[in-house]
CSV table of C-alpha atoms in Angstrom, one decimal:
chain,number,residue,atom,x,y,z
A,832,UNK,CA,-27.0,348.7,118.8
A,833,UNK,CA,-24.8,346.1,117.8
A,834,UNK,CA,-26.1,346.1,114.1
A,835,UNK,CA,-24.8,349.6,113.6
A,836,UNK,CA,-21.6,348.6,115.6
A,837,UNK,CA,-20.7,346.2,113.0
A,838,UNK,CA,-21.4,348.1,110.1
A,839,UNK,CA,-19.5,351.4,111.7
A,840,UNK,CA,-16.3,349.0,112.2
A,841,UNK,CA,-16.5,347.8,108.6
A,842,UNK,CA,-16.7,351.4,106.9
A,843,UNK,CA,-13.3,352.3,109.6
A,844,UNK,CA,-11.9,348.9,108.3
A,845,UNK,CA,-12.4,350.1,104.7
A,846,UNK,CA,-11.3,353.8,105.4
A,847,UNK,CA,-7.7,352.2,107.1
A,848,UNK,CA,-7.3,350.1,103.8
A,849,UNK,CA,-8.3,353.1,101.8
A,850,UNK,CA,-5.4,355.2,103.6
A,851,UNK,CA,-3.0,352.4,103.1
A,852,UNK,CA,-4.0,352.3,99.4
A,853,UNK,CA,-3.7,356.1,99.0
A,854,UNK,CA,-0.6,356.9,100.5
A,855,UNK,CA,2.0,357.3,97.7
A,856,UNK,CA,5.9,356.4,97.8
A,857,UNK,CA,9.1,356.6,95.3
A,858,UNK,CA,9.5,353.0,94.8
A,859,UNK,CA,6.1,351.8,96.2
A,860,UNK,CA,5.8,350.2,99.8
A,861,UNK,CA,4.8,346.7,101.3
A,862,UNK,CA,1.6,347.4,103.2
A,863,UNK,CA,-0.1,348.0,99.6
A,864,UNK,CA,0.3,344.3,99.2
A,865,UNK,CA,-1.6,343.4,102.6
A,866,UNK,CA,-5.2,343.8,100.9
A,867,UNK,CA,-8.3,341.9,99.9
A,868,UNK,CA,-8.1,342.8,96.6
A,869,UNK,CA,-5.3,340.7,95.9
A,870,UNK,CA,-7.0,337.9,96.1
A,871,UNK,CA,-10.6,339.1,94.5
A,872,UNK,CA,-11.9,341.6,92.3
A,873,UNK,CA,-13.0,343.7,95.7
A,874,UNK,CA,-12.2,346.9,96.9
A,875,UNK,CA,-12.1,349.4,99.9
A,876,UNK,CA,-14.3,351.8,97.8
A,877,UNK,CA,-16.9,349.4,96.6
A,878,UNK,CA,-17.9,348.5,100.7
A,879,UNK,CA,-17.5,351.9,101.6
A,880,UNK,CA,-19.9,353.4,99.2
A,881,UNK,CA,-22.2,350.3,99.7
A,882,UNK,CA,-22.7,350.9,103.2
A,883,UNK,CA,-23.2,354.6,103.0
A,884,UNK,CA,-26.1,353.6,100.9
A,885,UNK,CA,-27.0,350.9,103.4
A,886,UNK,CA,-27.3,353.7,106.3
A,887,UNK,CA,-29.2,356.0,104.0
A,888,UNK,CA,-31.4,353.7,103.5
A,889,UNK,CA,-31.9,352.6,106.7
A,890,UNK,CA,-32.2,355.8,108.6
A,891,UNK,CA,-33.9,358.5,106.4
A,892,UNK,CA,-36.8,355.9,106.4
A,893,UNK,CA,-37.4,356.3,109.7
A,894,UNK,CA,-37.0,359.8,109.7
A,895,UNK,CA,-39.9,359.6,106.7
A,896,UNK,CA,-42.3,357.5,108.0
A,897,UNK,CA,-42.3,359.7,111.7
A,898,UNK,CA,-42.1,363.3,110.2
A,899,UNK,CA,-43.3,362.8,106.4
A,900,UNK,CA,-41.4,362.8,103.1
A,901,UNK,CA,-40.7,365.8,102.9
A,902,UNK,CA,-38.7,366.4,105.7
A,903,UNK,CA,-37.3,363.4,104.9
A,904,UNK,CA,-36.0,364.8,101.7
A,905,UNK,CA,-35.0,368.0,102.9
A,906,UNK,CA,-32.5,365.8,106.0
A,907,UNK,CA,-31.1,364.1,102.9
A,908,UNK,CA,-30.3,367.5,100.7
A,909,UNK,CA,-28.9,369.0,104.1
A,910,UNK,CA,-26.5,366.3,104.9
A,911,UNK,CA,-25.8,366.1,100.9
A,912,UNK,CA,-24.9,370.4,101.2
A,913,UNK,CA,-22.8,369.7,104.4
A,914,UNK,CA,-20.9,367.1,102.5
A,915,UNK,CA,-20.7,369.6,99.8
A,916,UNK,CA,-19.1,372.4,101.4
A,917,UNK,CA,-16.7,369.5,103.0
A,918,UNK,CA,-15.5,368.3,99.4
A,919,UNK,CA,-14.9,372.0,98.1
A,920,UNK,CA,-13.2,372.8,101.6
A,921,UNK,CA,-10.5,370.2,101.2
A,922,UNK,CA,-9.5,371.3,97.4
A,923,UNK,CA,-9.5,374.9,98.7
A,924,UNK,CA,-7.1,373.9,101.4
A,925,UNK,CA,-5.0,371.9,99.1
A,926,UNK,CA,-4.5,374.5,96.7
A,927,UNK,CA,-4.1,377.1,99.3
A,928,UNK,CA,-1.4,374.9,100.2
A,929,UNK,CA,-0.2,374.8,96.3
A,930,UNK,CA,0.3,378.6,96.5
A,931,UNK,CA,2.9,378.7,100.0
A,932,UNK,CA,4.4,375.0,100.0
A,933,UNK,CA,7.8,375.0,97.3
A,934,UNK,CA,7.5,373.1,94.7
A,935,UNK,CA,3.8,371.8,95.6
A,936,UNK,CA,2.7,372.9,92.1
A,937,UNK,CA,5.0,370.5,90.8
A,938,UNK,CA,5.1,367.6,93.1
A,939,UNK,CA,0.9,367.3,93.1
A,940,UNK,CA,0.8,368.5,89.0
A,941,UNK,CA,-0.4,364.4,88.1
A,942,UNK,CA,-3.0,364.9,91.0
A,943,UNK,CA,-4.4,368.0,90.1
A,944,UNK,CA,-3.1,368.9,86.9
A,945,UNK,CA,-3.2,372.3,85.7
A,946,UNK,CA,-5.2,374.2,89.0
A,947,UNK,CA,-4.6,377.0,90.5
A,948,UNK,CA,-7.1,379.9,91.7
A,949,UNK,CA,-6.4,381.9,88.9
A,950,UNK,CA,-8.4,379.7,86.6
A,951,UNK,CA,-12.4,380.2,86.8
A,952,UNK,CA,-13.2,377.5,83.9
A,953,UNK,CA,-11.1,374.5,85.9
A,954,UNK,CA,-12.6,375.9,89.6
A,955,UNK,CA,-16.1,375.9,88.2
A,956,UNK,CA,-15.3,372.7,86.8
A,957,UNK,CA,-14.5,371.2,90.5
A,958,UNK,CA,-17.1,373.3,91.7
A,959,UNK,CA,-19.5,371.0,89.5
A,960,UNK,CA,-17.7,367.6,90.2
A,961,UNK,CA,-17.1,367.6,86.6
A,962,UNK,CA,-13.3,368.0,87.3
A,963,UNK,CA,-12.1,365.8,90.4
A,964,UNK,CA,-8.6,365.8,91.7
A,965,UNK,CA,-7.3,362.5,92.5
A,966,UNK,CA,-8.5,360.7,95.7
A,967,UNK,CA,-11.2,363.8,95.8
A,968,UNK,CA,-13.6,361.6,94.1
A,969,UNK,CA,-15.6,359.4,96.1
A,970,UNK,CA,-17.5,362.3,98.3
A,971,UNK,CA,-18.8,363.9,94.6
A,972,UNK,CA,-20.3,360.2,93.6
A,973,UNK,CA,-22.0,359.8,96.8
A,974,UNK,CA,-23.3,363.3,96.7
A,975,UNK,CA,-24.3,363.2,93.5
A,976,UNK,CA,-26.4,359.8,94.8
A,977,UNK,CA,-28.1,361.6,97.7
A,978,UNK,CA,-29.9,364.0,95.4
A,979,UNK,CA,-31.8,361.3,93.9
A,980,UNK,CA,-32.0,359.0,97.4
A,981,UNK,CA,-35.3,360.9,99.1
A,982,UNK,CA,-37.5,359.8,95.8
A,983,UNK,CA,-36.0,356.0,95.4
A,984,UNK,CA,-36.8,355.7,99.5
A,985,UNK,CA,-40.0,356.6,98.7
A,986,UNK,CA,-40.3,354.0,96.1
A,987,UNK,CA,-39.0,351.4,98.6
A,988,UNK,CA,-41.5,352.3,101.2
A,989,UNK,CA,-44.3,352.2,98.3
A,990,UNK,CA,-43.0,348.9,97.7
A,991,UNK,CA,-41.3,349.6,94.4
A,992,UNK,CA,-38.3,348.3,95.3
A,993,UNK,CA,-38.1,346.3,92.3
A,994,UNK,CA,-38.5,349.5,90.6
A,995,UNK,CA,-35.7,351.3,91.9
A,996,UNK,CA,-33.5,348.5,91.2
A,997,UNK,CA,-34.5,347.5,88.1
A,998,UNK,CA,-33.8,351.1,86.8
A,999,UNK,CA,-30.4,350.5,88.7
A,1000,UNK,CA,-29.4,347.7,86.5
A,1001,UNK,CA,-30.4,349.4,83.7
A,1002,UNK,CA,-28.4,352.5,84.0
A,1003,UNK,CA,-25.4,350.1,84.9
A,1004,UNK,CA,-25.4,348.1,81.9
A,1005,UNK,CA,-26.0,351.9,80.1
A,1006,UNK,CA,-22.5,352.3,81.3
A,1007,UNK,CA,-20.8,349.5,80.7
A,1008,UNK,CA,-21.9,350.3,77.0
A,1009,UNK,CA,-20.5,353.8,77.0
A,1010,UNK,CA,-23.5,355.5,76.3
A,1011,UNK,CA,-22.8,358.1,79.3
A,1012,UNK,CA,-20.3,359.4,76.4
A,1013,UNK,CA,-22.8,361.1,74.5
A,1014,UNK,CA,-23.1,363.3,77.4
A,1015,UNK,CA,-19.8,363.3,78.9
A,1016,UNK,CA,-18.1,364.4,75.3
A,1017,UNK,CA,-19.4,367.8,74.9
A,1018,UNK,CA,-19.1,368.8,78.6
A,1019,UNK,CA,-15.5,367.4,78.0
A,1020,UNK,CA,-14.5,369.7,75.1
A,1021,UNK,CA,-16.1,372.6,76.9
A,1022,UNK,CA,-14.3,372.2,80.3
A,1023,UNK,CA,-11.1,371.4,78.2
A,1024,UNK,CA,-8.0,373.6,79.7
A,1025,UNK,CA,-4.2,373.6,78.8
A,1026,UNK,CA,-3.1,370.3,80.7
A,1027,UNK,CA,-5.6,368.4,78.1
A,1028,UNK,CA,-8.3,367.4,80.9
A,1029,UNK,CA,-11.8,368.2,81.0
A,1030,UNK,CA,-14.1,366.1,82.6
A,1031,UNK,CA,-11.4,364.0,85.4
A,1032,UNK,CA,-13.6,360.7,86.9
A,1033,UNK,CA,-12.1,357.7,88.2
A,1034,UNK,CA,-15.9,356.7,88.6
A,1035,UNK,CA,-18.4,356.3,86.1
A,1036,UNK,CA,-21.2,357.2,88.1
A,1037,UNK,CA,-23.5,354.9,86.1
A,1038,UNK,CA,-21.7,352.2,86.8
A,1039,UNK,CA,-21.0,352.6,90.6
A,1040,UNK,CA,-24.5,353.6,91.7
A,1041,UNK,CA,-25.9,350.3,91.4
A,1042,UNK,CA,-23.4,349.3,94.4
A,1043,UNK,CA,-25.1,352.5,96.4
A,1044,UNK,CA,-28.6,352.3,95.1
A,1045,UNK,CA,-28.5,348.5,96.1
A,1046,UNK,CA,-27.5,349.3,99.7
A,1047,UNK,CA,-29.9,352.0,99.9
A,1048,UNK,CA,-33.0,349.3,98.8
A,1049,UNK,CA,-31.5,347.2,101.1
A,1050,UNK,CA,-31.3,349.4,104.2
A,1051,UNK,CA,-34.6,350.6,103.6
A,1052,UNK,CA,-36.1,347.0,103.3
A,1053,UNK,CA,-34.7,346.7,107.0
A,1054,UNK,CA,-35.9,349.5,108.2
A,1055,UNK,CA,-39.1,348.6,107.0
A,1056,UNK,CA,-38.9,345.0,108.2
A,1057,UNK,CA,-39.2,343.4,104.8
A,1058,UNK,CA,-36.5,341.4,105.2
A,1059,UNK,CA,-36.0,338.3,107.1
A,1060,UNK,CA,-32.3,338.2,107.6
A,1061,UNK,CA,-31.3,335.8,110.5
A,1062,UNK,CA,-34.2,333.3,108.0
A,1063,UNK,CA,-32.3,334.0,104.5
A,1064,UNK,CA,-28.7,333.6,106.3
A,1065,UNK,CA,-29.7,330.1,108.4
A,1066,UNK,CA,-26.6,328.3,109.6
A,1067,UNK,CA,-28.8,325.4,108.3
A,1068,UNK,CA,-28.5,327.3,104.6
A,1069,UNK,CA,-25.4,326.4,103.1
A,1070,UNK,CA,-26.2,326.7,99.6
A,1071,UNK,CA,-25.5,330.6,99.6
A,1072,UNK,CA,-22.2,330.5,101.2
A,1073,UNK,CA,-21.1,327.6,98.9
A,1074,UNK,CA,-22.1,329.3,95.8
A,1075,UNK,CA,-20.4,332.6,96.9
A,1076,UNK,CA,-17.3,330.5,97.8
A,1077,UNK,CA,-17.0,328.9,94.3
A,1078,UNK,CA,-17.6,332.1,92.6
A,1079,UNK,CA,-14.6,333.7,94.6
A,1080,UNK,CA,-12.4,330.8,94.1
A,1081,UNK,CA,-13.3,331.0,90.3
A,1082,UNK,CA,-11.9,334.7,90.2
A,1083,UNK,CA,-8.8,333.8,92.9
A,1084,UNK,CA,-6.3,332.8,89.9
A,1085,UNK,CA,-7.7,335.6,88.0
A,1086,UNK,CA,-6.7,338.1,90.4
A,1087,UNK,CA,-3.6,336.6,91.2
A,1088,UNK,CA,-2.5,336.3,87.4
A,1089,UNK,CA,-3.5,340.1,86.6
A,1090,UNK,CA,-2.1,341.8,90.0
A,1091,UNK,CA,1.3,340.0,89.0
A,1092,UNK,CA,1.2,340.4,85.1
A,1093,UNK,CA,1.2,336.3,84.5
A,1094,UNK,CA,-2.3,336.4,82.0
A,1095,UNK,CA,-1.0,335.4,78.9
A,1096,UNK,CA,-1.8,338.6,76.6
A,1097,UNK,CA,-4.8,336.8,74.4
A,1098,UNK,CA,-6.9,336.4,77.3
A,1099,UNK,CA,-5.9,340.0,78.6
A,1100,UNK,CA,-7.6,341.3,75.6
A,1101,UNK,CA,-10.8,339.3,76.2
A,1102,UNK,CA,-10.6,339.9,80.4
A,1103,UNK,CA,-10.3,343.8,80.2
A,1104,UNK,CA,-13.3,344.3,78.8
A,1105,UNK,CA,-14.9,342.5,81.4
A,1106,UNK,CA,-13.1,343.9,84.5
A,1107,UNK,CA,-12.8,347.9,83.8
A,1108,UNK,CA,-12.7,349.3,87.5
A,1109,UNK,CA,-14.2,353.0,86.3
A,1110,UNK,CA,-17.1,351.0,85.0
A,1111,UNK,CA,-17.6,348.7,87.9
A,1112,UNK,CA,-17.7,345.9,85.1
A,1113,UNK,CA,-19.3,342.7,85.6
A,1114,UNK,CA,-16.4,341.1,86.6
A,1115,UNK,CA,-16.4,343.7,89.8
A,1116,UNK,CA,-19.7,343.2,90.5
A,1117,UNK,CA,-20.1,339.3,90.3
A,1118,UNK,CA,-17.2,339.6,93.0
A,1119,UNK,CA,-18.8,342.1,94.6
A,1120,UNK,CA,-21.7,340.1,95.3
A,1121,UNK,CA,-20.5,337.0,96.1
A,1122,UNK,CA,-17.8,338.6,99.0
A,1123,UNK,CA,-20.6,340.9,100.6
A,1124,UNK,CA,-22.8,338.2,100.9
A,1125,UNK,CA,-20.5,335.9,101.7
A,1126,UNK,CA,-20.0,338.0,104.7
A,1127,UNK,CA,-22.9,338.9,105.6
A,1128,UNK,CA,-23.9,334.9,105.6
A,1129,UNK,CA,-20.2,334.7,108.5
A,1130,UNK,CA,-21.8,337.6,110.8
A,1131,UNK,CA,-25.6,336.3,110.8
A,1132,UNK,CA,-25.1,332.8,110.4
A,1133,UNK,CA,-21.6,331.8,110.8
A,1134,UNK,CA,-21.3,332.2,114.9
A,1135,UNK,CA,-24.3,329.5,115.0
A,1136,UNK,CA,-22.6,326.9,112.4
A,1137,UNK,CA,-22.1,323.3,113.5
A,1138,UNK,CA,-18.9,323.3,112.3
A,1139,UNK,CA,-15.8,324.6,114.3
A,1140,UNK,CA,-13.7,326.1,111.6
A,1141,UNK,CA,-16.7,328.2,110.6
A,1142,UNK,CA,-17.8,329.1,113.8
A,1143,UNK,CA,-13.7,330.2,114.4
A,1144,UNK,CA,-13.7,332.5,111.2
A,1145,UNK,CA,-16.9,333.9,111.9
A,1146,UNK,CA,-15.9,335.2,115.6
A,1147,UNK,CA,-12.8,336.7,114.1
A,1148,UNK,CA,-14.5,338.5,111.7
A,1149,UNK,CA,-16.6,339.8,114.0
A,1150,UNK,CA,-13.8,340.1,116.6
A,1151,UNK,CA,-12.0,342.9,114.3
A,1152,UNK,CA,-15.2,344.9,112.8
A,1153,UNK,CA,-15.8,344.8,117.1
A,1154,UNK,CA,-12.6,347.0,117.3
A,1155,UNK,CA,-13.0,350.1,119.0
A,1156,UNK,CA,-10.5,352.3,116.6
A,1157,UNK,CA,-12.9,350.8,113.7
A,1158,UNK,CA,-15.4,351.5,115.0
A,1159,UNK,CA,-14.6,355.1,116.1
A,1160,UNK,CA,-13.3,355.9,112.5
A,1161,UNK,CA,-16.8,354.2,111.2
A,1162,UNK,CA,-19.0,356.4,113.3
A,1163,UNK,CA,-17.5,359.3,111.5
A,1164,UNK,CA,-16.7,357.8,108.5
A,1165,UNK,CA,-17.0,360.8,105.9
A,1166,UNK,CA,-15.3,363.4,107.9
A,1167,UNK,CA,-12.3,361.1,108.3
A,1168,UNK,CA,-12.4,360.5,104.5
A,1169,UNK,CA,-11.8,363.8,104.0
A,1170,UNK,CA,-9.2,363.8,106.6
A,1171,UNK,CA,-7.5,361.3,105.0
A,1172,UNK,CA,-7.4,363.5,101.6
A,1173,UNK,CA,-5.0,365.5,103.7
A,1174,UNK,CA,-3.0,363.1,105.0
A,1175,UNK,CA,-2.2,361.4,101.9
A,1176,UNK,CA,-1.6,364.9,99.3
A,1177,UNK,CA,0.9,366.0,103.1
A,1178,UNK,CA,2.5,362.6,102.6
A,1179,UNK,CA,2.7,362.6,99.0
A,1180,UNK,CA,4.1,366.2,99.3
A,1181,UNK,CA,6.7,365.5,101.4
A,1182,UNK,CA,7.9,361.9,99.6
A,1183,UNK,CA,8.6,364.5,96.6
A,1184,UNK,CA,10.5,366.6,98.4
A,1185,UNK,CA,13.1,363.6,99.6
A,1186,UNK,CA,15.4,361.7,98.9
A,1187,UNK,CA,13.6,358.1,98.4
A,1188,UNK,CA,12.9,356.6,101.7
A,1189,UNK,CA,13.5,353.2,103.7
A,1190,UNK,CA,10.9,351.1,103.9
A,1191,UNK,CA,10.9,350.9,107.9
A,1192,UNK,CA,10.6,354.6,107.2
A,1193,UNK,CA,7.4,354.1,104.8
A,1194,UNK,CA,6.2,352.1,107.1
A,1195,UNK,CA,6.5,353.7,110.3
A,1196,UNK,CA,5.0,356.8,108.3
A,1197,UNK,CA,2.1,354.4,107.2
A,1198,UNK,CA,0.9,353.7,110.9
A,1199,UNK,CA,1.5,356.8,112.1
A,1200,UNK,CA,-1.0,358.2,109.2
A,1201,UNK,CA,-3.4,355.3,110.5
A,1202,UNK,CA,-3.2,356.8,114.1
A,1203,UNK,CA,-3.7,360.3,112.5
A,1204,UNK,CA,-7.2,359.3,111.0
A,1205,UNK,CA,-8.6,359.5,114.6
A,1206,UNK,CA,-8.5,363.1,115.2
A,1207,UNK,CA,-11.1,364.3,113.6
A,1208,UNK,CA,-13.6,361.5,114.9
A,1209,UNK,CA,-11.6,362.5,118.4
A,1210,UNK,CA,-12.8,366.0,117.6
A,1211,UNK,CA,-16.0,365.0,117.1
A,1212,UNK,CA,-16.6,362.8,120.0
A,1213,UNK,CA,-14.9,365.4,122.3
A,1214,UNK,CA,-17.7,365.5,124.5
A,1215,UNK,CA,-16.7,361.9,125.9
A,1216,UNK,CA,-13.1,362.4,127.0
A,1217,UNK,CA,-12.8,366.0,127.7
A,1218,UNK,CA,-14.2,367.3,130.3
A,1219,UNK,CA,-17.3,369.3,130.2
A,1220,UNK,CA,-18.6,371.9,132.3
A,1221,UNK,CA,-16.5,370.9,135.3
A,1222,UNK,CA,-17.6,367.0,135.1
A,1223,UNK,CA,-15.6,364.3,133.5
A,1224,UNK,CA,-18.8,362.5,133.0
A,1225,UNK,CA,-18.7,360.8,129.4
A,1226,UNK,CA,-21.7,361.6,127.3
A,1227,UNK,CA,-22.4,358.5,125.2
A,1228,UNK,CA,-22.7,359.4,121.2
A,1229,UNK,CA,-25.4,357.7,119.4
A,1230,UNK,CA,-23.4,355.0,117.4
A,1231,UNK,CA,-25.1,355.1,113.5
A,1232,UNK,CA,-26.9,358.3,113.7
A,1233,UNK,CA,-25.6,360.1,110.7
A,1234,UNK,CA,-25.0,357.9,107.1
């Protein structure tokens, strides 16, 4: 299924980026400079989380409309528990490894701050997602998400689509304005512990779950055959790609002048308020927009464009999201996310404990981590290399089958 091909090599894309992002030298390293977001206000996280609500959509409303809502609802809060017990089992490990590793405590202290086992208040503030280690914090969003994802399919398959996101853009512009703060506050000053941290967020999950809750309509409108893709994104339709260009070619300097510190300080002041990541300001989501449909316009339309140079950069897009590492990591995109939590606290750990290191060593370090995030879709997929019950048959793995 070639649709679920695609989208499995862009979540591996985003998770190798991710890794690449994540992993933390003395001194920095150069593959942290090889990214899209660079050039436009556009990160790994935002697709990721996208296209998890993309495949939510898209599945559980099939798995609703042939056994009923409510077992419907009940796959969703199992798959949300299982991701549960995943996110608590990696900040067990790590702090299991705080206890035996020397000097862990101190090397991961701006990571985790002040958190040890001996603390109930801080453990039952992880426990709630109130308190989220650094790089811990994307599977709490997306779980958090899932619990309210069986009722806004149902909405979608009622045809309340507008609905769903209209209350979407609501409780985004309710963050932008703060007003999750008259919450957040008092939960702050209650889960407040020595190292001065309380609630610990690098997502402000009003602001982000527009770019899940917009997937989700989105997948769910497929499933349901509402939308007419290969007619919206027509070769022959040029207006979208043109608009999406400009707007990405507006925000090019932008990008540029903020990654390298060059915007003149007055129109820092103005800018920030417009491009705060935690919120997913508008900024982020105007460049959000115009990039995913942008390439979503390359995929459906591009290969079929009159023009060579489009037709060129289509088939290379589609050439690398094709890639069979991708595509692997994609398929089990959430379990190598957690993977990759280890990976990149093991390499943190071990930069602390060394002298600084070359770059070729940072680098050669870097791909070797990138390699590493196969195991545990390897694991997972064992069934088609190892050999089973006597027979080296492969048993094919549905590609898409789990969001």
């Amino acid at each position: 299924m070639k649709r679920y091909d695609l989208i499995d090599g862009m979540r591996g894309y985003f998770l190798v980026f991710m890794l690449i992002n994540h992993l933390v030298f003395a001194g920095g390293y150069w593959l942290v400079n090889i990214n899209h977001n660079q050039l436009a206000f556009v990160e790994d996280a935002q697709g990721f989380v996208f296209l998890s609500g993309l495949l939510i959509g898209m599945v559980y409303v099939r798995k609703m409309a042939k056994n009923g809502y409510a077992a419907g609802r009940q796959a969703i809060y199992s798959r949300a528990f299982e991701l549960y017990r995943y996110a608590m089992g990696i900040v067990i490990c790590v702090l299991a490894a705080q206890i035996f590793l020397p000097g862990a405590y101190y090397v991961w202290y701006n990571w985790l701050g002040y958190t040890t086992f001996d603390d109930p208040l801080r453990l039952a503030a992880i426990a709630t997602f109130v308190f989220q280690p650094t790089f811990m914090d994307i599977l709490p969003q997306y779980i958090i998400y899932m619990l309210f994802a069986p009722m806004l399919v149902k909405l979608v398959i009622d045809g309340k689509w507008a609905h769903v996101m209209a209350g979407s853009l609501i409780l985004w512009m309710a963050g932008q304005l703060g007003l999750q703060k008259l919450v957040t506050g008092p939960i702050n000053e209650f889960f407040l512990r020595p190292d001065e941290q309380g609630i610990r967020a690098s997502f402000n999950l009003f602001g982000w779950q527009i770019v899940f809750y917009s997937g989700l309509v989105l997948g769910a409108m497929t499933s349901l055959n509402k939308i007419n893709w290969t007619g919206i994104f027509s070769p022959k339709n040029t207006f979208i790609p043109t608009i999406c260009v400009l707007i990405c070619a507006f925000f090019l300097p932008l990008r540029i002048m903020t990654a390298h510190g060059l915007m003149p300080g007055d129109l820092v002041a103005k800018f920030a308020t417009m491009e705060i990541r935690a919120d997913f300001g508008p900024v982020y989501l105007l460049n959000f927009i115009a990039a995913a449909t942008l390439m979503t316009w390359m995929i459906i339309a591009g290969p079929k464009h009159p023009a060579l140079w489009v037709r060129r950069i289509a088939n290379g897009i589609i050439w690398v999201l094709s890639l069979k590492f991708l595509q692997l990591l994609g398929r089990h995109s959430l379990y190598v996310y957690v993977w990759h939590v280890s990976i990149v606290y093991a390499v943190y750990y071990f930069d602390g404990r060394t002298p600084e290191l070359s770059e070729v060593t940072k680098t050669a370090i870097a791909f070797s981590c990138i390699v590493l995030l196969a195991v545990p879709a390897l694991w997972r997929e064992r069934d088609n290399w190892l050999p089973l019950g006597g027979s080296t048959a492969p048993v094919k793995v549905a590609a898409g089958k789990k969001a």
